[in-house]
Amino acid sequence: MSVIGFLMDDLTEKARLHWDALPGAGYINFSYDFPVIREIVPGATEQRLIDSGGDFSLTPQVIETAKKLEAQGVKAISTGCGFYAMFQQEVARAVSVPVVLSSLLQVPLVSQIIGKDRKIGILTWSRKFLGEQFFNAVGWSSKDIPVVVGKGLDEFPVWKKQIYNPEMFPELEASVVEIAKDLLKENPEIGAFVFECAGLPGYDRSVQRETGLPVYNLVTLVRMVYSGIRFS
């Protein structure tokens, strides 16, 4: 059976357990009905991936880890963070399997689906650091596709602490819905949402229900890719 490999951030064990606890996250086994495996990219900390605006010096480690996944027999490679968008082109050239390093890859397709006169609302971990360089890295520009970025999860104390457990799920969910509803109120021409953050897919139905709009995320992307490489 085909397997999807995930490039994962270099977190402490405690932080990884908290991120893995998020329901429906795009990088955990329980989100799919096919096998996935994961490999940590050495040195890929939040500071280097996100806070720096994308540290391109990580490229050799990202490629090496992708090749490690390929050697294990994966049929496609994704990641546990949308900010890996910076490495999309380099990794795709370095391996021979399909590579989808960010849910932001879906933005051009979603734009065609909803019509180019409507905007796409992007929900992200960090509005402060998500910029044009990440969009360009996955093949599009906000100059050509109308997008608006909502408040970053890192602006909400409940997310910023990065300590997630079942007791906090309602508050986490409420904050995601708040971001989406506020963004739609400010931009009524939004026709769909794309979640950059790989930890958010479990909240897609809540946003769909509260806004009446379609939502695309890492899980929708990985499932699409899997449907194309499901040889057995």
Coordinates of C-alpha atoms in Angstrom, one line a residue:
M1 CA 0.0 0.0 0.0
S2 CA 1.2 3.5 -0.8
V3 CA 2.6 5.6 2.1
I4 CA 2.8 9.4 2.5
G5 CA 6.0 10.7 4.3
F6 CA 5.9 13.8 6.4
L7 CA 8.8 16.2 7.1
M8 CA 8.4 17.3 10.7
D9 CA 9.7 20.2 12.7
D10 CA 12.5 19.7 15.2
L11 CA 10.6 20.1 18.4
T12 CA 11.0 19.0 22.0
E13 CA 9.2 15.8 22.9
K14 CA 6.7 17.7 25.1
A15 CA 5.9 20.2 22.3
R16 CA 5.5 17.4 19.8
L17 CA 3.0 15.6 22.0
H18 CA 0.9 18.7 22.3
W19 CA 0.9 19.4 18.6
D20 CA 0.0 15.7 17.9
A21 CA -2.9 16.0 20.3
L22 CA -4.8 18.4 18.0
P23 CA -7.8 16.7 16.6
G24 CA -7.6 16.1 12.8
A25 CA -4.1 17.6 12.4
G26 CA -2.7 17.1 8.9
Y27 CA 0.4 15.2 10.0
I28 CA -1.0 12.4 12.2
N29 CA -2.0 8.9 11.2
F30 CA -5.6 9.3 12.5
S31 CA -6.4 11.9 9.8
Y32 CA -6.0 9.4 7.0
D33 CA -7.2 5.9 6.0
F34 CA -3.8 5.1 4.6
P35 CA -0.3 4.7 6.2
V36 CA 1.9 7.7 6.9
I37 CA 5.4 7.9 8.3
R38 CA 7.3 10.9 9.7
E39 CA 10.9 12.1 9.9
I40 CA 12.3 15.0 11.8
V41 CA 14.3 17.6 9.9
P42 CA 17.3 18.4 12.1
G43 CA 17.4 22.0 13.1
A44 CA 14.0 22.9 11.7
T45 CA 12.8 24.9 14.7
E46 CA 9.9 27.3 14.7
Q47 CA 12.4 30.2 14.8
R48 CA 14.2 29.1 11.7
L49 CA 11.1 28.0 9.7
I50 CA 8.7 30.8 10.6
D51 CA 10.1 33.6 12.8
S52 CA 13.0 34.2 10.4
G53 CA 10.6 34.5 7.4
G54 CA 12.0 31.3 6.1
D55 CA 15.6 30.2 6.7
F56 CA 16.8 28.9 3.4
S57 CA 20.0 27.6 4.9
L58 CA 17.9 24.7 6.1
T59 CA 17.6 23.4 2.5
P60 CA 20.2 20.7 2.7
Q61 CA 18.7 19.2 5.9
V62 CA 15.2 19.3 4.3
I63 CA 16.4 17.6 1.2
E64 CA 18.4 15.0 3.1
T65 CA 15.3 14.1 5.2
A66 CA 13.1 14.0 2.1
K67 CA 15.5 11.6 0.5
K68 CA 15.5 9.5 3.7
L69 CA 11.7 9.2 3.4
E70 CA 12.0 8.3 -0.3
A71 CA 14.5 5.6 0.5
Q72 CA 11.9 4.1 2.9
G73 CA 9.5 3.7 0.0
V74 CA 7.1 6.6 0.4
K75 CA 5.0 7.4 -2.7
A76 CA 4.7 11.2 -1.9
I77 CA 6.1 13.7 0.6
S78 CA 4.4 16.4 2.6
T79 CA 5.1 18.3 5.9
G80 CA 3.8 19.1 9.3
C81 CA 4.0 22.9 8.7
G82 CA 2.8 25.1 5.9
F83 CA 5.9 27.3 6.1
Y84 CA 7.9 24.5 4.5
A85 CA 6.6 26.2 1.3
M86 CA 10.0 27.8 1.0
F87 CA 11.5 24.4 0.1
Q88 CA 8.9 23.2 -2.4
Q89 CA 10.8 23.6 -5.6
E90 CA 14.2 22.4 -4.2
V91 CA 12.8 19.2 -2.7
A92 CA 10.6 18.5 -5.8
R93 CA 13.8 18.6 -7.9
A94 CA 15.7 16.4 -5.4
V95 CA 13.4 13.4 -5.2
S96 CA 11.4 11.4 -7.7
V97 CA 8.1 11.2 -5.9
P98 CA 5.4 13.9 -5.7
V99 CA 6.1 16.7 -3.2
V100 CA 3.5 18.9 -1.5
L101 CA 5.1 20.9 1.2
S102 CA 2.4 23.4 2.0
S103 CA -1.4 23.6 1.8
L104 CA -0.8 26.9 0.1
L105 CA -0.2 25.0 -3.1
Q106 CA -4.0 24.7 -3.4
V107 CA -4.5 28.5 -3.6
P108 CA -4.4 28.7 -7.5
L109 CA -6.8 25.8 -7.8
V110 CA -9.2 27.2 -5.2
S111 CA -9.1 30.6 -7.0
Q112 CA -10.2 28.9 -10.2
I113 CA -12.9 27.0 -8.4
I114 CA -14.5 30.1 -6.8
G115 CA -13.8 32.6 -9.5
K116 CA -10.9 35.0 -9.7
D117 CA -13.1 38.0 -8.7
R118 CA -13.5 36.4 -5.2
K119 CA -10.9 36.4 -2.5
I120 CA -9.4 33.5 -0.6
G121 CA -9.1 33.8 3.2
I122 CA -5.9 32.3 4.6
L123 CA -5.8 31.1 8.2
T124 CA -2.2 30.9 9.4
W125 CA 0.0 30.3 12.4
S126 CA 1.6 33.7 12.0
R127 CA 0.2 36.6 10.0
K128 CA 3.3 38.6 10.9
F129 CA 5.7 36.2 9.0
L130 CA 3.5 34.7 6.2
G131 CA 4.5 36.8 3.2
E132 CA 4.9 37.0 -0.5
Q133 CA 8.1 34.9 -0.4
F134 CA 6.1 31.9 0.8
F135 CA 3.4 32.4 -1.9
N136 CA 6.0 32.7 -4.6
A137 CA 7.8 29.6 -3.5
V138 CA 4.7 27.5 -4.3
G139 CA 4.1 29.1 -7.6
W140 CA 1.8 32.1 -7.2
S141 CA 1.6 35.7 -6.2
S142 CA -0.9 37.8 -4.2
K143 CA -0.5 40.3 -7.1
D144 CA -2.4 37.8 -9.3
I145 CA -4.6 35.9 -6.9
P146 CA -6.6 38.0 -4.4
V147 CA -6.0 36.6 -0.9
V148 CA -6.4 38.0 2.6
V149 CA -4.7 36.7 5.7
G150 CA -6.5 36.5 9.0
K151 CA -5.1 37.0 12.5
G152 CA -2.3 34.6 13.3
L153 CA -3.0 31.8 15.8
D154 CA 0.2 33.1 17.6
E155 CA -1.8 36.2 18.5
F156 CA -4.1 34.2 20.7
P157 CA -2.8 33.2 24.2
V158 CA -4.5 29.8 24.0
W159 CA -2.4 29.0 20.9
K160 CA 0.7 30.9 21.7
K161 CA 1.4 28.7 24.8
Q162 CA 1.4 25.7 22.5
I163 CA 0.1 23.5 25.3
Y164 CA -2.9 21.6 23.9
N165 CA -5.1 19.0 25.6
P166 CA -8.8 18.0 25.3
E167 CA -9.9 20.5 28.0
M168 CA -8.6 23.3 25.7
F169 CA -10.1 22.1 22.4
P170 CA -13.3 24.2 22.7
E171 CA -11.3 27.4 23.2
L172 CA -8.9 26.4 20.4
E173 CA -11.9 25.8 18.1
A174 CA -13.6 29.0 19.1
S175 CA -10.5 31.1 18.3
V176 CA -10.2 29.5 14.8
V177 CA -13.9 30.3 14.1
E178 CA -13.4 33.8 15.4
I179 CA -10.5 34.4 13.0
A180 CA -12.5 33.1 10.0
K181 CA -15.7 35.1 10.9
D182 CA -13.8 38.3 11.5
L183 CA -12.0 37.9 8.2
L184 CA -15.2 37.3 6.3
K185 CA -16.9 40.3 8.0
E186 CA -14.0 42.5 6.9
N187 CA -13.9 40.9 3.4
P188 CA -17.4 39.7 2.4
E189 CA -16.1 38.9 -1.1
I190 CA -14.2 35.9 0.4
G191 CA -15.3 32.7 -1.5
A192 CA -13.3 30.0 0.4
F193 CA -10.7 29.5 3.1
V194 CA -7.3 27.8 2.9
F195 CA -5.7 26.8 6.2
E196 CA -1.9 27.3 6.0
C197 CA -1.4 25.8 9.5
A198 CA -1.2 22.0 9.4
G199 CA -2.6 21.8 12.9
L200 CA -6.0 23.2 11.8
P201 CA -7.8 20.7 9.6
G202 CA -9.8 19.3 12.5
Y203 CA -11.6 22.6 12.7
D204 CA -12.6 22.8 9.1
R205 CA -16.2 21.7 9.6
S206 CA -16.7 24.4 12.3
V207 CA -15.5 27.1 10.0
Q208 CA -17.6 25.7 7.1
R209 CA -20.7 25.6 9.4
E210 CA -20.2 29.1 10.7
T211 CA -19.3 30.8 7.4
G212 CA -21.1 28.7 4.8
L213 CA -17.9 28.6 2.8
P214 CA -15.6 25.7 1.6
V215 CA -12.4 25.1 3.5
Y216 CA -9.2 23.5 2.1
N217 CA -6.2 22.4 4.2
L218 CA -3.3 20.0 4.4
V219 CA -5.6 17.0 4.7
T220 CA -7.5 17.9 1.5
L221 CA -4.2 18.3 -0.3
V222 CA -2.7 15.1 0.9
R223 CA -5.8 13.1 0.2
M224 CA -5.9 14.5 -3.4
V225 CA -2.2 13.5 -3.9
Y226 CA -2.8 10.1 -2.5
S227 CA -5.7 9.4 -4.9
G228 CA -3.3 9.9 -7.7
I229 CA -0.5 7.5 -6.5
R230 CA -2.8 4.8 -5.0
F231 CA -1.4 1.9 -7.1
S232 CA -2.5 -0.9 -4.8

